[in-house]
Short mmCIF file of C-alpha atoms in Angstrom, two decimals:
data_model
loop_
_atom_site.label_atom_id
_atom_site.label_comp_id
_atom_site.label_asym_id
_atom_site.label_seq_id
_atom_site.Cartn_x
_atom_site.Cartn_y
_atom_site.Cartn_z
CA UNK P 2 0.00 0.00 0.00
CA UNK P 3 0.97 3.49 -0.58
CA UNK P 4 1.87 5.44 2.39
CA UNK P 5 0.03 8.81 0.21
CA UNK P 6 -3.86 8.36 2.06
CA UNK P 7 -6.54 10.61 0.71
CA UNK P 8 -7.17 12.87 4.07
CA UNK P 9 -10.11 15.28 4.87
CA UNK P 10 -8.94 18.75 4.04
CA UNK P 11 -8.98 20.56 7.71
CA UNK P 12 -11.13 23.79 7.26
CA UNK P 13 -9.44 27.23 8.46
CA UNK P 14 -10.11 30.64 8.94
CA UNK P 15 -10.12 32.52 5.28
CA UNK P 16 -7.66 34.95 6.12
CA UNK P 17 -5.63 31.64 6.88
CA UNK P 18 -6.24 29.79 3.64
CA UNK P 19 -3.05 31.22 2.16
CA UNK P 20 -0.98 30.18 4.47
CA UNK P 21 -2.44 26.40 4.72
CA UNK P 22 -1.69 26.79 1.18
CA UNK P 23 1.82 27.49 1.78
CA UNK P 24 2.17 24.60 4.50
CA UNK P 25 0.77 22.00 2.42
CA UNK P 26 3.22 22.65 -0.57
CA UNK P 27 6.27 22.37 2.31
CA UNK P 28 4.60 19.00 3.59
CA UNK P 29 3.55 17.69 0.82
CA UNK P 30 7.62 18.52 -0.91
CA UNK P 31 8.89 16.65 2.32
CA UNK P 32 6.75 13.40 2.20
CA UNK P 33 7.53 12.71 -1.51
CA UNK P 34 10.68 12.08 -0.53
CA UNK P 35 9.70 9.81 2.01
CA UNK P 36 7.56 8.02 -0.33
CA UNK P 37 10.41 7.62 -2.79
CA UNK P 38 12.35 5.93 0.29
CA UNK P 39 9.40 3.91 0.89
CA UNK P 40 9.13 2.71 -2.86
CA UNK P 41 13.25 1.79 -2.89
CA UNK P 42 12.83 -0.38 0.50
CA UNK P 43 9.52 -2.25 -1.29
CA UNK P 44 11.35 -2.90 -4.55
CA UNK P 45 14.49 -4.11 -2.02
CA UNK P 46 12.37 -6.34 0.04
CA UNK P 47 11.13 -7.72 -3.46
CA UNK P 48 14.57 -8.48 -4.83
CA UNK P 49 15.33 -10.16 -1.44
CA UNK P 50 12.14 -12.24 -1.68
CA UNK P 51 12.90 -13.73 -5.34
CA UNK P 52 13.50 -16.98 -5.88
CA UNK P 53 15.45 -17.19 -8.60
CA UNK P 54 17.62 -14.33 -9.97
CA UNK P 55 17.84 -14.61 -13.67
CA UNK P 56 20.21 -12.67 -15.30
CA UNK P 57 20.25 -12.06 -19.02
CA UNK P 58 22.73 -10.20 -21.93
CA UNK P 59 24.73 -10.23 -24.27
CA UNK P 60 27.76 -12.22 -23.98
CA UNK P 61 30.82 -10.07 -22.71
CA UNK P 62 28.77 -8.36 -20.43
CA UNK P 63 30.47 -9.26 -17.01
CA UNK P 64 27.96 -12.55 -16.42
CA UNK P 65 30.51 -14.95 -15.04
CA UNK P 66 32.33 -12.40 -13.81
CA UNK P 67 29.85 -11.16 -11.87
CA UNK P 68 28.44 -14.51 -10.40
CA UNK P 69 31.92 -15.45 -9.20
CA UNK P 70 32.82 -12.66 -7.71
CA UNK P 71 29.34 -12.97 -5.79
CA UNK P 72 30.04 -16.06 -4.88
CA UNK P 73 34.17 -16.28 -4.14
CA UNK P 74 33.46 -12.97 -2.41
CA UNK P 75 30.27 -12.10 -1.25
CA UNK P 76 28.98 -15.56 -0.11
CA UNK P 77 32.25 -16.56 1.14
CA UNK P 78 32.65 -13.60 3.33
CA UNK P 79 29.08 -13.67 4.85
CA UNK P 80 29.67 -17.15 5.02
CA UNK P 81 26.67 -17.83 3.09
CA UNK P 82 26.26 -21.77 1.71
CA UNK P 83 26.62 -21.75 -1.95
CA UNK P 84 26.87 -24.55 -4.59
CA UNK P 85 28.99 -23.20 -8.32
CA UNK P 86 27.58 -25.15 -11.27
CA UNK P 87 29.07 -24.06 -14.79
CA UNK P 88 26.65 -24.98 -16.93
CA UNK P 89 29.40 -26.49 -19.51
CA UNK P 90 30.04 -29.17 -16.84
CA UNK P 91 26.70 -30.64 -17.52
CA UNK P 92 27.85 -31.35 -20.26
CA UNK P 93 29.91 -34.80 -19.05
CA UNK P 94 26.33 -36.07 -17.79
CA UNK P 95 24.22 -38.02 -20.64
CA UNK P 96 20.97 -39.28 -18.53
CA UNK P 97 18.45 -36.57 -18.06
CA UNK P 98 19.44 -35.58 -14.25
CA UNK P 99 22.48 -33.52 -14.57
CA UNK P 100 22.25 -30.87 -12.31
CA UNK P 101 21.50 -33.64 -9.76
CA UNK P 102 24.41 -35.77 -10.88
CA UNK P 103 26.77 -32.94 -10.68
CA UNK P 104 26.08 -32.25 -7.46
CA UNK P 105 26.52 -35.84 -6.18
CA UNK P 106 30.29 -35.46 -7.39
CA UNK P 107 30.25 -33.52 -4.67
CA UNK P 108 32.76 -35.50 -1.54
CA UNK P 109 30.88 -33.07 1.17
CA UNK P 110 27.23 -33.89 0.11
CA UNK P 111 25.64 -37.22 1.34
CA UNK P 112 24.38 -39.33 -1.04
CA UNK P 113 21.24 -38.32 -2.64
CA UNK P 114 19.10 -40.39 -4.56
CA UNK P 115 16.86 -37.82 -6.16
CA UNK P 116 16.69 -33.74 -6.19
CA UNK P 117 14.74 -33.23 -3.60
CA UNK P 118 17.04 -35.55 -1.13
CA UNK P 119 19.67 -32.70 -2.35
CA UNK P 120 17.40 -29.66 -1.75
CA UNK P 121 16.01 -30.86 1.41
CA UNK P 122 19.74 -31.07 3.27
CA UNK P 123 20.18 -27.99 1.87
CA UNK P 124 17.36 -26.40 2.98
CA UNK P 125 18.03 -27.52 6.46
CA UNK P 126 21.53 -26.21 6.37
CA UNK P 127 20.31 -22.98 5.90
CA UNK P 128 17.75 -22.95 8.36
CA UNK P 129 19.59 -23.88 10.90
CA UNK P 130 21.95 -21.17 10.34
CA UNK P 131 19.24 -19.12 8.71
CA UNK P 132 21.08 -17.45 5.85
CA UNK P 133 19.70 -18.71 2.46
CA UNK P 134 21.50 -21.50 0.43
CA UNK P 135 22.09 -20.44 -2.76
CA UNK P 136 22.53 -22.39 -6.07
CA UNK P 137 24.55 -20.46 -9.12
CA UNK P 138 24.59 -22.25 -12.38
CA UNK P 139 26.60 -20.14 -14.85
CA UNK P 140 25.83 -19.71 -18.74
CA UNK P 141 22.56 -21.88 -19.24
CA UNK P 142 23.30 -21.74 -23.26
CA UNK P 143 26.22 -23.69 -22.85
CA UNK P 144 24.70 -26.78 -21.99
CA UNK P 145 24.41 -28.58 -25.59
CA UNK P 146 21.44 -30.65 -25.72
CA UNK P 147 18.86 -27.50 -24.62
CA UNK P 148 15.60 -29.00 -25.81
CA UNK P 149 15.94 -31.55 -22.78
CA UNK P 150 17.95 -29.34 -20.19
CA UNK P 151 14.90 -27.05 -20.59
CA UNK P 152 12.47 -29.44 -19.28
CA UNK P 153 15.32 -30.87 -16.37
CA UNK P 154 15.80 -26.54 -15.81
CA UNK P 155 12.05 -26.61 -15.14
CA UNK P 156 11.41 -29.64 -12.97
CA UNK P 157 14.46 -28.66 -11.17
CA UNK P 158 13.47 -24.70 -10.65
CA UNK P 159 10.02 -25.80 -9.45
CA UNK P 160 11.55 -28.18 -6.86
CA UNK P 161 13.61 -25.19 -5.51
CA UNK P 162 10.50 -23.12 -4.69
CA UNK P 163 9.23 -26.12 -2.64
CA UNK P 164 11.85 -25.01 -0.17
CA UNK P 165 11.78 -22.04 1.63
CA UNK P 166 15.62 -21.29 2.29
CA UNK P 167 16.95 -22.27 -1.29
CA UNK P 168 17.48 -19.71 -3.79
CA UNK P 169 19.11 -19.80 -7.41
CA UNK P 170 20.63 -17.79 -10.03
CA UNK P 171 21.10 -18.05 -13.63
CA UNK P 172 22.79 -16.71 -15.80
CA UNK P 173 22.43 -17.02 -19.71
CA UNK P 174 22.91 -14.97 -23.44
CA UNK P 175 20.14 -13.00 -24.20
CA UNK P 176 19.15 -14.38 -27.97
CA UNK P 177 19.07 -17.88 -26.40
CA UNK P 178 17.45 -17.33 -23.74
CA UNK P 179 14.96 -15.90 -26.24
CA UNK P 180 14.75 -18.82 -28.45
CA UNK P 181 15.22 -21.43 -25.74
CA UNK P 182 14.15 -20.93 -22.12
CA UNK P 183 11.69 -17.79 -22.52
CA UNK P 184 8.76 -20.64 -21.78
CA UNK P 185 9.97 -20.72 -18.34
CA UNK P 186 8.59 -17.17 -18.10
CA UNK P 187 5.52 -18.61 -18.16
CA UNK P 188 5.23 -21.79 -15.63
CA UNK P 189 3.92 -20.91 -12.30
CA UNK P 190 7.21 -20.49 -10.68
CA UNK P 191 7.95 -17.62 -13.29
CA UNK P 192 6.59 -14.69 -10.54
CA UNK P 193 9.58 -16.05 -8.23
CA UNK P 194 11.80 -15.18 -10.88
CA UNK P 195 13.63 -11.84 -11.11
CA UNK P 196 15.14 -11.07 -14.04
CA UNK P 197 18.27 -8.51 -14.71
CA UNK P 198 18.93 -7.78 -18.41
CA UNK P 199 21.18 -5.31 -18.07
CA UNK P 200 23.27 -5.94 -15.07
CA UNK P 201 25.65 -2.97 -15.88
CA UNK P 202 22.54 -0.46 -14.97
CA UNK P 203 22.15 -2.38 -11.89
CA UNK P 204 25.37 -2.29 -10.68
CA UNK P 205 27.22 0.39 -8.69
CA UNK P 206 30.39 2.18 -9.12
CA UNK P 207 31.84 0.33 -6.44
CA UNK P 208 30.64 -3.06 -7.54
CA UNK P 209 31.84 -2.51 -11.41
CA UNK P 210 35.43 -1.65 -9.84
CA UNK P 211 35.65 -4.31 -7.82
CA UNK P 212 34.64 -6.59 -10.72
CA UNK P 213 37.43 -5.15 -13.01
CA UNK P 214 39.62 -5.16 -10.30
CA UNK P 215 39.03 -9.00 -9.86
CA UNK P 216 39.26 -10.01 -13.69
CA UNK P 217 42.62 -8.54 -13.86
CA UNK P 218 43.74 -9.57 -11.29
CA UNK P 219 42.65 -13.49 -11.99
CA UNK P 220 44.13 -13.13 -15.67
CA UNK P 221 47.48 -11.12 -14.41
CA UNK P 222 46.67 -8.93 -17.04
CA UNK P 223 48.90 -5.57 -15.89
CA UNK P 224 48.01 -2.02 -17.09
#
């Protein structure tokens, strides 16, 4: 809801009617601002309360980058729980449960016979410290048989919303996205999913420097 509520105009004096005039043009100035502070902290809380953080463009536009560094950096020092899947590893996996089958290479995990089994211990390893567990799998289009990895993508992002402290991000190219996975848009997970296309204009000074900052750093590249 909108904190701006229609009120009753309070009646004064007519001499005083310019000056209530004055008064409401000052109060009114001050709470926009407010209610620009309370539209940033709703569209925060949303971003918080996604699912699954899609994130779309073109391809040299600081995807992987941007997901490791999150990861490496941002998970590891909040010590959130994370699990790193490039999608190209999927690759190595023939039967129709990769995602699942990478994870099980996994020496920390316990065995897991099916998805759920995995999202279930993971689930309660975030609750009990409660910090969300999240799941990154890296460049979608790289995985080479797409017409089934779309339907494993789906199964596997509606078993995620069955649990309450997993949370996953994507990342993909734009154009196949497009010509690929934009069905997932529409399955009834798809309003759990926010989705970035330009990650750039999302990003803060700060963040992009820190992100050019790592990648030279990882490819000793000196200038």
């Amino acid at each position: 809801h909108s904190p701006r509520t229609s009120c009753p105009e309070y009646k004064v004096a007519p001499e005083k009617e310019a000056l209530q005039s004055l008064l409401k043009l000052v109060i009114e100035g001050a709470a926009s601002g407010f209610e620009n502070l309370y539209s940033q902290a709703l569209a925060l809380i949303k971003t918080t309360e996604s699912k699954i953080l899609l994130i779309t463009s073109s391809a040299g536009q600081g995807k992987t980058n941007f997901i490791c560094d999150l990861v490496e950096n941002q998970f590891g020092k909040f010590e959130i729980p994370s699990v790193f899947i490039p999608a190209r590893e999927l690759n190595k996996y023939s039967h129709s449960n990769r995602i699942l089958a990478f994870l099980s290479q996994n020496r920390f995990l316990p065995k897991c016979d099916d998805i759920h089994a995995a999202l279930n211990l993971f689930d309660q390893v975030a609750k009990a410290i409660n910090k969300p567990f999240v799941i990154a799998i890296d460049g979608i289009n790289e995985v080479k048989d797409l017409e089934s990895f779309l339907s494993e993508l789906s199964d596997f992002l509606n078993s995620v919303n069955q649990y309450k402290f997993v949370k996953i991000i994507i990342t993909c190219r734009t154009e196949f996205f497009e010509s690929k996975f934009a069905s997932l848009l529409d399955e009834p997970f798809a309003d759990t999913i926010l989705r970035i296309k330009d990650l750039k204009a999302d990003m803060s000074d700060e963040s992009l420097e820190r992100m050019l900052s790592s990648y030279l750093a990882h490819f000793k590249i000196k200038v």
